[in-house]
Amino acid sequence: MLTPVAAPAGDGPGNPWFSWRYVHENADTIGEALRFHAGLTAQTVLLALVVAVPLAVVAYWIKPLTAPILALSGILYTIPSLALLSLLAPLLGTTSTTSVLVALVMYALLVLVRNSLAGLTQVPPEVIDAATGMGYSRSGRLLRVELPLALPGILTGLRLATVSTVALVTVGSLIGQGGLGDLILGGFRNNFYKAEILTGTVLCVGLALVLDLLLAGLGRLLTPWTRGRAT
């Protein structure tokens, strides 16, 4: 949990929305919050991807399971974040990062499963027939043909999940595990300390933008055929 900083009270000139002094005096706390936020986001997205892609493959291969898988991930997504955290915290630890991590993975599943499945279903049937005619087994065709061609859809889901996770991590501030959200909530608790609130907010938005741009660049590197098609 981040250590609260002294904050001016009121809404006058002594409580500006931005303060270099605040940033300088609390650089270590801000840096720790940013590193925690980025790390928890990365863990969430990677774990959710490991779970979501196999689920999408199962839904792709076994059509009767498509609706139940999408419905389950959709139900998890509709649970209010505060309610879900309050249910998980007593089970996994009231101040544990695991509680926040599990909740975030559950929320990321819907976006990743749906986009991964969409990517797989958009593989042209003639390509699948050609791969089958070349002697590829079902698993070989999946790994060498279908998943590579589904990458644009998977990466789109990855970008959406990452940006939404950056925002949702802040909810963990309720149990002291919210990264930049701890700054935002701390600012409200510290007599509405504007500099602390805005610093956490700007860094949260900036982190989401940077990660989205990095993933967009990764997508261009991994799917060069989409650039040629666009031009």
Short mmCIF file of C-alpha atoms in Angstrom, two decimals:
data_model
loop_
_atom_site.label_atom_id
_atom_site.label_comp_id
_atom_site.label_asym_id
_atom_site.label_seq_id
_atom_site.Cartn_x
_atom_site.Cartn_y
_atom_site.Cartn_z
CA MET A 1 0.00 0.00 0.00
CA LEU A 2 1.30 3.46 -0.87
CA THR A 3 2.14 5.82 1.96
CA PRO A 4 -0.26 8.80 2.05
CA VAL A 5 1.37 12.16 1.40
CA ALA A 6 0.57 15.39 3.14
CA ALA A 7 -1.96 17.40 1.17
CA PRO A 8 -3.24 20.95 1.34
CA ALA A 9 -6.89 21.33 2.18
CA GLY A 10 -9.40 23.38 0.27
CA ASP A 11 -9.71 24.44 -3.33
CA GLY A 12 -7.52 27.51 -3.43
CA PRO A 13 -4.17 28.28 -5.11
CA GLY A 14 -2.39 26.10 -2.56
CA ASN A 15 -4.03 23.03 -4.09
CA PRO A 16 -3.26 23.18 -7.85
CA TRP A 17 -4.15 20.44 -10.33
CA PHE A 18 -0.49 20.01 -11.23
CA SER A 19 2.56 20.48 -9.07
CA TRP A 20 6.19 19.74 -10.00
CA ARG A 21 6.96 19.89 -6.29
CA TYR A 22 4.53 17.05 -5.61
CA VAL A 23 6.02 14.98 -8.46
CA HIS A 24 9.59 15.63 -7.31
CA GLU A 25 8.96 14.91 -3.63
CA ASN A 26 6.97 11.74 -4.38
CA ALA A 27 8.91 10.44 -7.39
CA ASP A 28 9.70 7.11 -5.72
CA THR A 29 6.07 6.52 -4.73
CA ILE A 30 4.84 7.47 -8.20
CA GLY A 31 7.42 5.26 -9.89
CA GLU A 32 6.53 2.32 -7.65
CA ALA A 33 2.84 2.76 -8.45
CA LEU A 34 3.52 2.96 -12.18
CA ARG A 35 5.71 -0.17 -12.15
CA PHE A 36 3.13 -2.10 -10.15
CA HIS A 37 0.32 -0.98 -12.47
CA ALA A 38 2.22 -1.95 -15.62
CA GLY A 39 3.34 -5.27 -14.15
CA LEU A 40 -0.13 -6.26 -13.00
CA THR A 41 -1.54 -5.33 -16.41
CA ALA A 42 1.05 -7.48 -18.18
CA GLN A 43 0.40 -10.46 -15.89
CA THR A 44 -3.34 -10.15 -16.40
CA VAL A 45 -3.21 -9.99 -20.18
CA LEU A 46 -0.73 -12.85 -20.51
CA LEU A 47 -2.70 -15.14 -18.19
CA ALA A 48 -5.99 -14.24 -19.87
CA LEU A 49 -4.46 -14.91 -23.30
CA VAL A 50 -3.22 -18.34 -22.19
CA VAL A 51 -6.75 -19.21 -21.06
CA ALA A 52 -8.72 -17.46 -23.81
CA VAL A 53 -7.01 -18.84 -26.92
CA PRO A 54 -7.57 -22.53 -25.98
CA LEU A 55 -11.18 -21.69 -25.10
CA ALA A 56 -11.60 -20.04 -28.49
CA VAL A 57 -10.11 -23.09 -30.21
CA VAL A 58 -12.53 -25.39 -28.36
CA ALA A 59 -15.43 -23.15 -29.36
CA TYR A 60 -14.13 -23.16 -32.95
CA TRP A 61 -13.75 -26.92 -33.15
CA ILE A 62 -16.85 -27.96 -31.18
CA LYS A 63 -19.73 -25.79 -32.39
CA PRO A 64 -22.23 -26.80 -29.66
CA LEU A 65 -19.83 -25.38 -27.07
CA THR A 66 -19.51 -21.98 -28.77
CA ALA A 67 -22.59 -20.42 -27.19
CA PRO A 68 -21.91 -21.73 -23.64
CA ILE A 69 -18.29 -20.52 -23.72
CA LEU A 70 -19.25 -17.06 -24.95
CA ALA A 71 -22.14 -16.90 -22.50
CA LEU A 72 -19.95 -17.84 -19.53
CA SER A 73 -17.30 -15.26 -20.40
CA GLY A 74 -20.07 -12.71 -20.92
CA ILE A 75 -21.59 -13.43 -17.52
CA LEU A 76 -18.22 -12.98 -15.84
CA TYR A 77 -17.79 -9.65 -17.61
CA THR A 78 -21.15 -8.32 -16.39
CA ILE A 79 -20.34 -8.83 -12.70
CA PRO A 80 -19.65 -5.37 -11.17
CA SER A 81 -15.96 -5.00 -10.40
CA LEU A 82 -16.51 -3.95 -6.79
CA ALA A 83 -18.82 -6.90 -6.17
CA LEU A 84 -16.40 -9.35 -7.75
CA LEU A 85 -13.47 -8.02 -5.74
CA SER A 86 -15.48 -8.20 -2.54
CA LEU A 87 -16.24 -11.87 -3.29
CA LEU A 88 -12.67 -12.82 -4.17
CA ALA A 89 -10.85 -10.87 -1.46
CA PRO A 90 -12.03 -13.03 1.50
CA LEU A 91 -11.09 -16.17 -0.42
CA LEU A 92 -7.70 -15.12 -1.82
CA GLY A 93 -6.64 -12.47 0.69
CA THR A 94 -8.13 -9.11 1.58
CA THR A 95 -4.89 -7.29 0.71
CA SER A 96 -3.52 -9.78 -1.82
CA THR A 97 -2.54 -8.95 -5.38
CA THR A 98 -3.93 -12.36 -6.34
CA SER A 99 -7.48 -11.19 -5.66
CA VAL A 100 -7.10 -8.31 -8.10
CA LEU A 101 -5.27 -10.48 -10.65
CA VAL A 102 -7.96 -13.16 -10.73
CA ALA A 103 -10.71 -10.55 -11.10
CA LEU A 104 -8.86 -8.80 -13.95
CA VAL A 105 -8.24 -12.07 -15.80
CA MET A 106 -11.94 -12.89 -15.60
CA TYR A 107 -12.84 -9.52 -17.13
CA ALA A 108 -10.27 -9.84 -19.93
CA LEU A 109 -11.54 -13.26 -21.03
CA LEU A 110 -14.64 -12.04 -22.88
CA VAL A 111 -12.76 -9.66 -25.17
CA LEU A 112 -9.97 -12.15 -25.89
CA VAL A 113 -12.21 -15.18 -26.43
CA ARG A 114 -14.56 -13.34 -28.78
CA ASN A 115 -11.82 -11.76 -30.87
CA SER A 116 -9.77 -14.97 -31.02
CA LEU A 117 -12.84 -16.90 -32.14
CA ALA A 118 -13.69 -14.22 -34.69
CA GLY A 119 -10.17 -14.43 -36.07
CA LEU A 120 -10.38 -18.20 -36.42
CA THR A 121 -13.78 -18.16 -38.10
CA GLN A 122 -12.57 -15.60 -40.64
CA VAL A 123 -9.91 -17.93 -42.04
CA PRO A 124 -10.96 -18.54 -45.69
CA PRO A 125 -12.44 -22.04 -46.23
CA GLU A 126 -10.33 -22.52 -49.37
CA VAL A 127 -7.18 -22.03 -47.31
CA ILE A 128 -8.35 -24.68 -44.85
CA ASP A 129 -9.17 -27.06 -47.72
CA ALA A 130 -5.76 -26.47 -49.25
CA ALA A 131 -4.00 -27.20 -45.97
CA THR A 132 -6.05 -30.37 -45.54
CA GLY A 133 -5.18 -31.44 -49.07
CA MET A 134 -1.48 -30.93 -48.28
CA GLY A 135 -1.80 -33.53 -45.51
CA TYR A 136 -1.96 -31.31 -42.42
CA SER A 137 -3.64 -32.87 -39.42
CA ARG A 138 -6.25 -30.90 -37.50
CA SER A 139 -3.74 -29.71 -34.90
CA GLY A 140 -1.06 -29.08 -37.53
CA ARG A 141 -3.48 -27.01 -39.59
CA LEU A 142 -4.43 -25.05 -36.49
CA LEU A 143 -0.84 -24.25 -35.52
CA ARG A 144 0.57 -23.62 -38.99
CA VAL A 145 -2.37 -22.10 -40.85
CA GLU A 146 -5.40 -21.07 -38.83
CA LEU A 147 -3.81 -19.43 -35.77
CA PRO A 148 -1.30 -17.41 -37.84
CA LEU A 149 -4.12 -16.15 -40.07
CA ALA A 150 -6.23 -15.41 -36.98
CA LEU A 151 -3.49 -13.20 -35.50
CA PRO A 152 -5.11 -9.88 -36.55
CA GLY A 153 -8.25 -10.76 -34.60
CA ILE A 154 -6.30 -12.06 -31.62
CA LEU A 155 -4.13 -8.93 -31.52
CA THR A 156 -7.18 -6.70 -31.72
CA GLY A 157 -8.58 -8.48 -28.67
CA LEU A 158 -5.21 -8.18 -26.96
CA ARG A 159 -5.15 -4.42 -27.49
CA LEU A 160 -8.71 -3.99 -26.20
CA ALA A 161 -8.06 -6.21 -23.20
CA THR A 162 -4.85 -4.35 -22.35
CA VAL A 163 -6.43 -0.90 -22.44
CA SER A 164 -9.44 -1.99 -20.40
CA THR A 165 -7.19 -3.77 -17.89
CA VAL A 166 -5.13 -0.62 -17.34
CA ALA A 167 -8.34 1.12 -16.33
CA LEU A 168 -9.65 -1.74 -14.20
CA VAL A 169 -6.42 -2.14 -12.20
CA THR A 170 -7.36 1.07 -10.40
CA VAL A 171 -10.26 -0.75 -8.72
CA GLY A 172 -7.67 -2.67 -6.71
CA SER A 173 -6.96 0.53 -4.80
CA LEU A 174 -9.85 -0.44 -2.53
CA ILE A 175 -7.60 -3.08 -1.00
CA GLY A 176 -4.35 -1.16 -1.51
CA GLN A 177 -3.37 -3.02 -4.69
CA GLY A 178 -4.42 -0.55 -7.37
CA GLY A 179 -1.12 0.86 -8.59
CA LEU A 180 -1.86 4.31 -9.97
CA GLY A 181 -5.38 3.92 -8.59
CA ASP A 182 -3.85 4.19 -5.11
CA LEU A 183 -2.67 7.69 -6.02
CA ILE A 184 -6.10 8.66 -7.34
CA LEU A 185 -7.96 7.31 -4.32
CA GLY A 186 -5.31 8.69 -1.99
CA GLY A 187 -5.82 12.14 -3.48
CA PHE A 188 -9.54 12.01 -2.74
CA ARG A 189 -8.84 10.88 0.81
CA ASN A 190 -6.17 13.55 1.29
CA ASN A 191 -8.55 16.52 1.32
CA PHE A 192 -9.09 16.25 -2.45
CA TYR A 193 -5.39 16.67 -3.26
CA LYS A 194 -5.65 17.67 -6.93
CA ALA A 195 -1.99 17.13 -7.86
CA GLU A 196 -2.06 13.56 -6.59
CA ILE A 197 -5.35 12.79 -8.37
CA LEU A 198 -4.27 14.27 -11.71
CA THR A 199 -0.82 12.66 -11.61
CA GLY A 200 -2.34 9.21 -11.16
CA THR A 201 -4.98 9.86 -13.83
CA VAL A 202 -2.57 11.20 -16.45
CA LEU A 203 -0.11 8.36 -15.91
CA CYS A 204 -2.93 5.80 -16.15
CA VAL A 205 -4.12 7.24 -19.48
CA GLY A 206 -0.54 7.56 -20.71
CA LEU A 207 0.24 3.95 -19.81
CA ALA A 208 -2.81 2.74 -21.73
CA LEU A 209 -1.80 4.77 -24.81
CA VAL A 210 1.81 3.58 -24.73
CA LEU A 211 0.85 -0.09 -24.36
CA ASP A 212 -1.73 0.22 -27.15
CA LEU A 213 0.85 1.77 -29.49
CA LEU A 214 3.37 -0.94 -28.65
CA LEU A 215 0.83 -3.68 -29.38
CA ALA A 216 -0.21 -1.93 -32.60
CA GLY A 217 3.43 -1.92 -33.69
CA LEU A 218 3.79 -5.57 -32.73
CA GLY A 219 0.72 -6.36 -34.79
CA ARG A 220 2.22 -4.69 -37.86
CA LEU A 221 5.40 -6.72 -37.45
CA LEU A 222 3.60 -10.04 -36.99
CA THR A 223 0.99 -9.54 -39.71
CA PRO A 224 2.74 -7.88 -42.66
CA TRP A 225 0.12 -9.21 -45.09
CA THR A 226 -2.52 -6.92 -43.57
CA ARG A 227 -0.44 -3.86 -44.51
CA GLY A 228 -0.27 -4.96 -48.12
CA ARG A 229 -4.02 -5.58 -48.19
CA ALA A 230 -4.75 -2.15 -46.72
CA THR A 231 -2.75 -0.39 -49.41
#
